[in-house]
Amino acid sequence: MKLCVLGDLHLFDLDVHPRRLLSKRVFAHGNLMLNRRHRFNHALLPALMQRVVALDPELVLFSGDVSTSSLEREFEDLREYIGPLLNQIPGGVLVPGNHDRYTFRSRRVRRIETILARVMPAAFPHVRELRPGWRLLALDSAVPNRVFSRGALGKTQFRGAVEAIRAVPRGEGLVVLCHYPCSLPPRVPSAWSHDLREAEALRRELAACAGRVVYVHGHIHKPWHALPPEEP
């Protein structure tokens, strides 16, 4: 099984009306002007999409933070970039990141759900079969915060995730897609204000899963694959 993961693209729109900066968005755009716009070269995106098609994966997973401050134009730009890709590799799955629900209004009007409905599941937790013996569990951990970037699944979604994890039979596999990690390699710094609220409880459930588990996330802006040091 071949999966392709795209995360933390952070598309941005510099032409923003000042009125729309009267929120937490002012922090995102301040960071964007001073730093982030020089670190994300979106001119590479067409070549990236061609590379994904050339790899011929069975499914493309988007691990969130496709936008910088959850503006309509940011989501619309992503929709244009991935449209041809999804025509050749249908069935992509996107989970939102904290920047995709950067303001309380963006959550209230369901902005990412509406504009990117082609890849956003209608409800979470989202479970689907990838191929016989492997299933996908997609989680929505993005919640708006006034200051911090802490994520949360909430009680209802977490209960649903636990049911899905415990339903995996021995010998089968589970791919978990969530914007936030639930475990980090040694010596990678972490902070309460930047973490997933249920990370420890989710990690315990995954460690006890009867099947094999692959956990895919974004948020940290560093590529790696690692085995949790404290769990099998």
C-alpha atoms as one frame of an Amber mdcrd trajectory, in Angstrom:
protein
   0.000   0.000   0.000   1.389   3.388  -1.003   0.122   6.570   0.664   1.296
  10.126   0.062   1.172  12.683   2.876   1.091  16.446   2.319   1.134  18.661
   5.383   1.664  22.200   6.608   1.624  23.885   3.208   0.537  27.148   4.866
  -0.833  28.913   1.829  -1.247  32.602   2.540  -2.836  35.747   1.171  -0.940
  38.996   1.784  -3.769  41.169   0.425  -5.989  41.216   3.506  -8.380  44.002
   4.476  -7.245  45.620   7.770 -10.644  44.888   9.318  -9.942  41.164   9.054
  -6.777  41.612  11.086  -8.733  42.717  14.160  -8.426  39.250  15.671  -5.786
  36.636  16.439  -5.097  36.771  12.706  -2.868  39.801  13.320  -0.301  37.474
  14.954  -0.308  35.111  11.987   0.184  37.912   9.500   2.837  39.602  11.611
   4.798  36.345  11.642   4.055  35.917   7.950   5.547  39.291   7.006   8.611
  38.935   9.204   9.456  35.288   8.749   7.089  32.683   7.396   6.626  34.017
   3.851  10.347  33.478   3.284  10.221  29.856   4.498   7.317  28.580   2.353
   8.055  28.627  -1.373   4.657  28.029  -2.908   6.096  28.332  -6.412   7.164
  24.709  -5.882   3.598  23.458  -5.437   2.862  22.652  -9.120   6.034  20.533
  -9.284   5.071  18.908  -5.989   1.655  17.939  -7.337   3.288  16.438 -10.431
   5.636  14.452  -8.197   2.702  13.049  -6.211   0.991  11.928  -9.418   4.227
  10.302 -10.591   4.447   8.317  -7.350   0.996   6.867  -8.110  -0.209   6.448
  -4.499  -3.473   4.774  -3.658  -4.526   7.724  -1.524  -3.309  11.249  -0.659
  -3.563  12.320   2.979  -3.480  16.002   3.977  -2.349  16.406   7.593  -3.600
  19.973   8.076  -2.419  23.586   8.228  -3.037  24.021   4.536  -3.731  27.706
   5.295  -2.059  30.381   7.396  -5.045  32.154   8.942  -8.142  30.326   7.617
  -8.997  32.921   4.959 -11.245  31.982   2.050  -8.558  32.742  -0.548  -6.081
  30.406   1.153  -8.479  27.459   0.986  -9.544  28.357  -2.562  -5.916  28.396
  -3.699  -5.403  24.909  -2.265  -8.533  23.703  -4.014  -7.087  24.898  -7.328
  -3.716  23.258  -6.685  -5.093  19.869  -5.722  -7.992  19.721  -8.180  -6.010
  18.123 -11.045  -4.264  15.848  -8.550  -7.559  14.526  -7.186  -8.870  13.968
 -10.705  -6.091  11.390 -11.164  -5.937  10.077  -7.572  -9.486  10.325  -6.197
 -10.549  10.030  -2.602  -8.052  12.279  -0.776  -8.607  12.877   2.943  -7.853
  16.123   4.775  -7.834  16.736   8.519  -7.709  20.393   9.599  -4.837  21.965
  11.511  -4.881  24.767  14.048  -4.214  27.380  11.336  -7.221  26.074   9.395
  -9.482  27.084  12.280  -7.442  30.092  13.274 -10.387  32.261  14.275 -13.657
  31.479  16.017 -15.575  32.826  13.037 -13.831  30.460  10.619 -15.109  27.575
  12.734 -18.584  29.048  13.111 -19.098  29.464   9.341 -17.449  26.071   8.625
 -15.093  27.677   6.126 -12.715  24.792   5.488 -15.558  22.262   5.461 -17.388
  24.274   2.791 -14.517  25.198   0.464 -12.626  21.902   0.723 -15.637  19.597
   0.938 -14.068  17.344  -1.683 -11.426  16.116   0.760 -12.869  16.956   4.191
 -14.847  14.109   5.784 -18.394  15.038   6.718 -17.894  13.891  10.326 -15.120
  12.824  12.705 -13.803  10.405  13.688 -13.723   9.263  10.079 -13.048   5.565
   9.462 -12.656   3.925   6.088 -11.086   0.791   4.664  -7.872   1.446   2.760
  -7.493  -2.138   1.522  -8.324  -5.502   3.092  -6.546  -5.650   6.430  -5.871
  -1.892   6.679  -8.192   0.916   7.704  -7.857   4.686   8.146  -8.848   6.639
  11.257  -8.915  10.400  10.582  -9.235  12.782  13.547 -10.168  16.455  13.763
  -7.961  18.062  16.418  -8.246  21.708  15.310  -9.917  24.185  17.645  -9.571
  27.981  17.673  -7.718  29.533  20.612  -7.337  33.155  21.604  -3.585  32.869
  22.223  -2.182  29.329  22.163  -2.146  26.651  19.440  -3.258  23.719  21.601
  -5.376  21.050  19.926  -8.230  18.932  21.240 -10.411  16.063  20.054 -13.207
  16.537  22.564 -14.957  13.825  24.572 -17.329  12.590  21.874 -14.714  12.270
  19.149 -12.194  10.719  21.523 -14.720   8.049  22.543 -15.353   7.306  18.881
 -11.612   7.075  18.231 -11.173   4.635  21.113 -13.959   2.433  19.736 -12.306
   2.423  16.301  -8.878   1.581  17.745 -10.200  -1.252  19.901 -12.105  -2.683
  16.927  -8.895  -3.409  14.967  -8.321  -7.187  14.955  -4.957  -8.748  15.598
  -2.970  -9.044  12.399  -4.633  -6.050  10.733  -3.416  -2.457  10.538  -4.591
   1.058  11.351  -3.367   4.325   9.831  -4.206   7.263  12.098  -4.255  10.739
  10.505  -4.244  13.696  12.905  -2.693  17.142  12.663  -1.093  16.922  16.111
   1.392  14.217  17.103   0.636  12.058  20.117   4.288  11.031  20.553   7.585
  12.700  19.650  11.085  11.314  19.092  13.609  11.787  21.917  15.014  15.296
  22.415  12.289  16.964  20.355  10.975  19.872  22.436   7.307  20.059  23.287
   5.080  22.522  25.116   1.640  22.404  26.732   0.499  25.357  24.622   1.400
  23.568  21.369   0.277  19.995  22.080  -2.808  17.827  21.725  -4.831  17.758
  24.925  -5.575  14.017  24.697  -2.096  13.019  23.458  -1.190  10.795  26.405
  -4.558   9.023  26.526  -4.547   8.515  22.752  -0.998   7.153  22.876  -2.016
   4.603  25.512  -4.930   3.407  23.396  -2.757   3.049  20.298  -0.078   1.180
  22.250  -2.730  -1.306  23.382  -4.177  -1.766  19.883  -4.237  -5.411  18.820
  -3.167  -4.522  15.283  -0.290  -2.593  13.758  -0.475   1.198  13.965   0.989
   3.908  11.731   0.418   7.429  13.072   0.683  10.259  10.539   0.714  13.910
  11.630   1.855  17.427  10.753   2.223  20.522  12.968   5.946  20.206  13.799
   7.414  21.164  10.376  10.074  18.461  10.595  10.089  15.234   8.555  10.799
  12.011  10.433   9.718   8.472  11.076  10.256   7.120  14.542   9.187   4.417
  16.954   7.925   5.723  20.313  10.642   4.873  22.855   8.232   3.928  25.632
   5.762   1.757  23.689   5.932  -1.328  21.461
